[in-house]
mmCIF file of C-alpha atoms in Angstrom:
data_model
loop_
_atom_site.group_PDB
_atom_site.id
_atom_site.type_symbol
_atom_site.label_atom_id
_atom_site.label_comp_id
_atom_site.label_asym_id
_atom_site.label_seq_id
_atom_site.Cartn_x
_atom_site.Cartn_y
_atom_site.Cartn_z
ATOM 1 C CA MET E 162 90.018 92.701 80.300
ATOM 2 C CA GLU E 163 90.663 90.960 76.984
ATOM 3 C CA HIS E 164 94.291 90.180 77.871
ATOM 4 C CA ILE E 165 93.086 88.623 81.135
ATOM 5 C CA ARG E 166 90.512 86.501 79.288
ATOM 6 C CA GLN E 167 93.156 85.226 76.889
ATOM 7 C CA ALA E 168 95.669 84.471 79.640
ATOM 8 C CA PHE E 169 93.261 82.452 81.764
ATOM 9 C CA ASN E 170 91.836 80.605 78.794
ATOM 10 C CA GLN E 171 95.369 79.403 77.996
ATOM 11 C CA PHE E 172 96.045 77.693 81.331
ATOM 12 C CA ALA E 173 92.515 76.679 82.354
ATOM 13 C CA GLN E 174 93.261 72.944 82.177
ATOM 14 C CA TYR E 175 96.057 73.004 84.738
ATOM 15 C CA TYR E 176 94.892 75.913 86.896
ATOM 16 C CA ASP E 177 93.690 73.778 89.817
ATOM 17 C CA THR E 178 96.681 71.442 89.878
ATOM 18 C CA GLN E 179 99.061 74.347 90.574
ATOM 19 C CA ARG E 180 97.038 76.091 93.284
ATOM 20 C CA GLU E 181 98.671 74.518 96.329
ATOM 21 C CA TYR E 182 102.127 75.286 94.938
ATOM 22 C CA ILE E 183 101.262 78.935 94.273
ATOM 23 C CA ILE E 184 99.142 79.898 97.294
ATOM 24 C CA PRO E 185 100.774 79.523 100.724
ATOM 25 C CA GLU E 186 98.413 77.932 103.271
ATOM 26 C CA MET E 187 95.883 77.411 100.476
ATOM 27 C CA ARG E 188 93.546 75.183 102.482
ATOM 28 C CA GLN E 189 93.402 77.648 105.380
ATOM 29 C CA PHE E 190 92.940 80.532 102.919
ATOM 30 C CA TYR E 191 89.890 78.948 101.282
ATOM 31 C CA GLY E 192 88.685 77.432 104.546
ATOM 32 C CA THR E 193 88.553 80.811 106.235
ATOM 33 C CA ALA E 194 86.564 82.211 103.308
ATOM 34 C CA VAL E 195 84.008 79.430 103.731
ATOM 35 C CA TRP E 196 83.885 80.060 107.482
ATOM 36 C CA ALA E 197 83.207 83.756 106.845
ATOM 37 C CA ALA E 198 80.258 83.086 104.516
ATOM 38 C CA GLU E 199 77.006 83.218 106.478
ATOM 39 C CA SER E 200 73.390 82.889 105.416
ATOM 40 C CA GLY E 201 70.124 82.441 107.239
ATOM 41 C CA ASN E 202 68.958 80.528 104.188
ATOM 42 C CA PRO E 203 69.975 76.829 104.174
ATOM 43 C CA GLU E 204 69.739 76.949 100.366
ATOM 44 C CA PRO E 205 71.400 80.306 99.693
ATOM 45 C CA ASP E 206 71.621 82.042 96.355
ATOM 46 C CA VAL E 207 75.369 82.415 95.768
ATOM 47 C CA LEU E 208 77.222 84.570 93.248
ATOM 48 C CA ASP E 209 80.801 83.473 92.527
ATOM 49 C CA ILE E 210 82.613 86.426 90.923
ATOM 50 C CA GLY E 211 85.510 85.458 88.680
ATOM 51 C CA ALA E 212 84.597 81.864 89.446
ATOM 52 C CA GLY E 213 87.182 80.298 87.152
ATOM 53 C CA THR E 214 87.160 76.511 87.520
ATOM 54 C CA GLY E 215 84.654 76.684 90.382
ATOM 55 C CA LEU E 216 87.092 75.978 93.211
ATOM 56 C CA MET E 217 85.590 78.561 95.585
ATOM 57 C CA SER E 218 82.056 77.363 94.819
ATOM 58 C CA ALA E 219 83.112 73.781 95.469
ATOM 59 C CA CYS E 220 84.451 74.780 98.877
ATOM 60 C CA LEU E 221 81.228 76.648 99.692
ATOM 61 C CA LEU E 222 79.141 73.606 98.776
ATOM 62 C CA GLU E 223 80.751 71.763 101.679
ATOM 63 C CA LYS E 224 78.948 74.236 103.957
ATOM 64 C CA PHE E 225 75.862 74.837 101.806
ATOM 65 C CA PRO E 226 75.291 71.665 99.748
ATOM 66 C CA GLN E 227 71.879 72.869 98.537
ATOM 67 C CA ALA E 228 73.068 76.298 97.404
ATOM 68 C CA HIS E 229 71.918 77.836 94.136
ATOM 69 C CA LEU E 230 75.115 78.834 92.330
ATOM 70 C CA THR E 231 75.760 81.490 89.712
ATOM 71 C CA LEU E 232 79.334 81.335 88.431
ATOM 72 C CA VAL E 233 80.531 84.361 86.456
ATOM 73 C CA ASP E 234 83.849 84.559 84.617
ATOM 74 C CA ILE E 235 85.245 86.280 81.546
ATOM 75 C CA ALA E 236 87.245 83.210 80.450
ATOM 76 C CA GLU E 237 84.998 80.637 78.819
ATOM 77 C CA ASN E 238 87.618 77.876 79.090
ATOM 78 C CA MET E 239 87.750 78.324 82.855
ATOM 79 C CA LEU E 240 83.968 78.006 83.125
ATOM 80 C CA GLU E 241 84.098 74.871 80.985
ATOM 81 C CA MET E 242 86.305 73.348 83.684
ATOM 82 C CA ALA E 243 83.719 74.419 86.279
ATOM 83 C CA GLN E 244 80.975 72.746 84.242
ATOM 84 C CA GLN E 245 82.976 69.528 84.298
ATOM 85 C CA ARG E 246 83.460 69.877 88.069
ATOM 86 C CA PHE E 247 79.717 70.294 88.668
ATOM 87 C CA ALA E 248 78.456 68.072 85.835
ATOM 88 C CA GLY E 249 74.886 66.949 86.505
ATOM 89 C CA ARG E 250 74.410 69.301 89.445
ATOM 90 C CA GLU E 251 71.125 71.200 89.460
ATOM 91 C CA ASN E 252 70.755 74.842 90.481
ATOM 92 C CA THR E 253 74.082 75.780 88.923
ATOM 93 C CA ARG E 254 74.304 78.536 86.325
ATOM 94 C CA TYR E 255 77.316 79.647 84.273
ATOM 95 C CA VAL E 256 77.669 83.160 82.870
ATOM 96 C CA VAL E 257 80.511 84.184 80.546
ATOM 97 C CA SER E 258 80.796 87.898 81.237
ATOM 98 C CA ASP E 259 83.163 90.714 82.127
ATOM 99 C CA TYR E 260 81.988 91.155 85.695
ATOM 100 C CA SER E 261 83.794 94.500 85.977
ATOM 101 C CA ALA E 262 81.074 95.973 83.769
ATOM 102 C CA GLY E 263 78.382 93.336 83.138
ATOM 103 C CA GLU E 264 75.176 92.767 85.087
ATOM 104 C CA LEU E 265 75.561 90.741 88.280
ATOM 105 C CA GLY E 266 71.919 89.746 88.637
ATOM 106 C CA GLY E 267 70.562 88.858 92.047
ATOM 107 C CA PRO E 268 69.507 89.327 94.686
ATOM 108 C CA TYR E 269 71.914 86.945 96.399
ATOM 109 C CA ASP E 270 72.457 85.788 99.969
ATOM 110 C CA ILE E 271 76.206 85.447 99.420
ATOM 111 C CA ALA E 272 78.634 86.963 96.942
ATOM 112 C CA CYS E 273 82.112 85.488 96.937
ATOM 113 C CA SER E 274 85.294 85.751 94.940
ATOM 114 C CA ALA E 275 88.689 84.079 95.095
ATOM 115 C CA LEU E 276 91.894 85.376 93.527
ATOM 116 C CA SER E 277 90.214 87.347 90.780
ATOM 117 C CA ILE E 278 89.306 90.916 91.730
ATOM 118 C CA HIS E 279 92.954 91.905 92.186
ATOM 119 C CA HIS E 280 93.287 91.874 88.389
ATOM 120 C CA LEU E 281 91.044 94.958 88.107
ATOM 121 C CA ALA E 282 92.172 98.582 88.096
ATOM 122 C CA PRO E 283 91.633 100.487 91.368
ATOM 123 C CA GLU E 284 88.523 102.355 90.228
ATOM 124 C CA GLU E 285 87.057 99.151 88.787
ATOM 125 C CA LYS E 286 87.464 97.455 92.163
ATOM 126 C CA ARG E 287 85.860 100.370 93.959
ATOM 127 C CA LEU E 288 82.859 100.418 91.620
ATOM 128 C CA LEU E 289 82.530 96.623 91.732
ATOM 129 C CA PHE E 290 82.207 96.695 95.511
ATOM 130 C CA LYS E 291 79.292 99.119 95.130
ATOM 131 C CA ARG E 292 77.638 96.883 92.539
ATOM 132 C CA VAL E 293 78.074 93.829 94.760
ATOM 133 C CA PHE E 294 76.395 95.708 97.608
ATOM 134 C CA VAL E 295 73.393 96.436 95.378
ATOM 135 C CA CYS E 296 73.034 92.818 94.220
ATOM 136 C CA LEU E 297 72.917 91.385 97.764
ATOM 137 C CA LYS E 298 69.815 90.795 99.849
ATOM 138 C CA PRO E 299 69.565 92.565 103.231
ATOM 139 C CA GLY E 300 71.837 90.606 105.554
ATOM 140 C CA GLY E 301 73.831 89.343 102.581
ATOM 141 C CA MET E 302 77.558 88.655 102.852
ATOM 142 C CA PHE E 303 80.419 89.483 100.502
ATOM 143 C CA VAL E 304 83.506 87.328 101.029
ATOM 144 C CA ASN E 305 86.622 88.152 99.021
ATOM 145 C CA ALA E 306 89.624 85.816 99.228
ATOM 146 C CA ASP E 307 92.223 87.726 97.290
ATOM 147 C CA GLN E 308 95.549 89.553 97.302
ATOM 148 C CA ALA E 309 96.621 92.849 98.848
ATOM 149 C CA ASP E 310 99.683 95.020 98.563
ATOM 150 C CA GLY E 311 101.790 95.875 101.582
ATOM 151 C CA GLU E 312 100.903 99.108 103.335
ATOM 152 C CA THR E 313 104.418 100.417 102.656
ATOM 153 C CA LEU E 314 107.144 99.675 100.117
ATOM 154 C CA TYR E 315 109.105 97.937 102.857
ATOM 155 C CA PHE E 316 106.346 95.439 103.604
ATOM 156 C CA ARG E 317 105.527 95.029 99.937
ATOM 157 C CA GLY E 318 109.083 93.823 99.441
ATOM 158 C CA ARG E 319 108.952 91.518 102.472
ATOM 159 C CA TYR E 320 105.687 89.962 101.261
ATOM 160 C CA LEU E 321 107.117 89.321 97.798
ATOM 161 C CA GLU E 322 110.220 87.732 99.300
ATOM 162 C CA TYR E 323 108.027 85.377 101.333
ATOM 163 C CA TRP E 324 105.910 84.469 98.305
ATOM 164 C CA ASN E 325 108.931 83.941 96.053
ATOM 165 C CA GLU E 326 110.549 81.645 98.598
ATOM 166 C CA PHE E 327 107.343 79.610 98.801
ATOM 167 C CA LEU E 328 107.232 79.265 95.015
ATOM 168 C CA ARG E 329 110.875 78.149 94.903
ATOM 169 C CA SER E 330 110.256 75.508 97.574
ATOM 170 C CA GLY E 331 107.578 73.713 95.550
ATOM 171 C CA PRO E 332 107.784 70.985 92.889
ATOM 172 C CA MET E 333 107.211 73.166 89.841
ATOM 173 C CA THR E 334 109.761 73.161 87.047
ATOM 174 C CA GLU E 335 111.887 76.191 86.302
ATOM 175 C CA SER E 336 109.774 77.015 83.247
ATOM 176 C CA GLN E 337 106.517 76.738 85.236
ATOM 177 C CA HIS E 338 107.981 78.964 87.936
ATOM 178 C CA ALA E 339 109.009 81.549 85.333
ATOM 179 C CA GLU E 340 105.524 81.483 83.779
ATOM 180 C CA ILE E 341 103.884 82.153 87.137
ATOM 181 C CA LEU E 342 106.179 85.107 87.833
ATOM 182 C CA LYS E 343 105.495 86.473 84.346
ATOM 183 C CA ARG E 344 101.744 86.120 84.857
ATOM 184 C CA ARG E 345 101.989 87.795 88.244
ATOM 185 C CA ASP E 346 103.961 90.740 86.876
ATOM 186 C CA GLU E 347 101.652 91.234 83.896
ATOM 187 C CA LEU E 348 98.213 90.621 85.428
ATOM 188 C CA ASP E 349 98.288 91.398 89.153
ATOM 189 C CA ARG E 350 97.177 94.853 90.313
ATOM 190 C CA ASN E 351 97.136 94.596 94.084
ATOM 191 C CA GLU E 352 95.768 97.336 96.338
ATOM 192 C CA LYS E 353 96.524 98.006 99.975
ATOM 193 C CA LEU E 354 94.247 96.187 102.396
ATOM 194 C CA SER E 355 93.374 99.499 104.052
ATOM 195 C CA ASP E 356 92.108 100.849 100.717
ATOM 196 C CA GLN E 357 90.010 97.760 100.056
ATOM 197 C CA LEU E 358 88.367 97.942 103.482
ATOM 198 C CA ALA E 359 87.649 101.654 102.964
ATOM 199 C CA TRP E 360 86.013 100.951 99.587
ATOM 200 C CA LEU E 361 83.784 98.297 101.161
ATOM 201 C CA ARG E 362 82.596 100.754 103.804
ATOM 202 C CA GLU E 363 82.106 103.417 101.156
ATOM 203 C CA ALA E 364 79.954 100.958 99.171
ATOM 204 C CA GLY E 365 77.532 100.816 102.110
ATOM 205 C CA PHE E 366 78.488 97.617 103.957
ATOM 206 C CA SER E 367 77.771 97.906 107.676
ATOM 207 C CA ASP E 368 80.147 95.254 109.019
ATOM 208 C CA VAL E 369 83.554 95.088 107.360
ATOM 209 C CA ASP E 370 86.592 93.164 108.559
ATOM 210 C CA VAL E 371 89.606 91.100 107.532
ATOM 211 C CA VAL E 372 89.399 87.552 108.871
ATOM 212 C CA TYR E 373 92.626 86.186 107.406
ATOM 213 C CA ARG E 374 95.956 87.561 106.274
ATOM 214 C CA ASN E 375 99.125 85.764 105.290
ATOM 215 C CA ARG E 376 101.275 88.570 103.870
ATOM 216 C CA THR E 377 99.868 89.125 100.358
ATOM 217 C CA PHE E 378 96.891 86.788 100.773
ATOM 218 C CA ILE E 379 93.787 88.116 102.504
ATOM 219 C CA VAL E 380 90.152 87.275 103.186
ATOM 220 C CA THR E 381 87.833 90.215 103.741
ATOM 221 C CA VAL E 382 84.194 89.955 104.692
ATOM 222 C CA ALA E 383 81.458 92.591 104.467
ATOM 223 C CA ARG E 384 77.791 92.396 105.521
ATOM 224 C CA LYS E 385 74.882 94.318 104.083
ATOM 225 C CA GLU E 386 72.716 95.375 107.008
#
């Protein structure tokens, strides 16, 4: 995970400004994740896994303005940006940690993650899903807005073509575009959606579904009964 920490520390300051030019349908992607998050508690305890600059938490606060937030990320520079975003906000905690192995704390009403877990190796993802299940309260929800590989090589290629065309259509410079492709090739470790859903069920979640998919970009939701 050290190479991931270093990479994200390097571009923390401009991470948010590039999001809409990297993620197709970004607002719908994040909006669906917020829609999927449910809690019977109007002031839910929320764990943001791989929180980065706090973008996912900020979106969730539109639905749960009184939430108690715990933001966990391995890159301290990214969390510094989150601290600036939420400066002066109470009930907000920041934890610099390798969430693939570190303690998650809890119990939480909601665990969420956005565009982070796909950096882990397959077995790390599988074990993380089990650890997330344990850290949730009964009735707790796990919402993961992330990336998934195509189910076959054919669709993997089609999805990449779609994504590449979207990147080319945006306002980024040629050097910025090249940096994003380099980062994608070096850091992304996407799994098939079918595998991710199976791992969630294996972890013990009773209700598991995919509520959004735009080629590579997915939102899965899982409920602890």
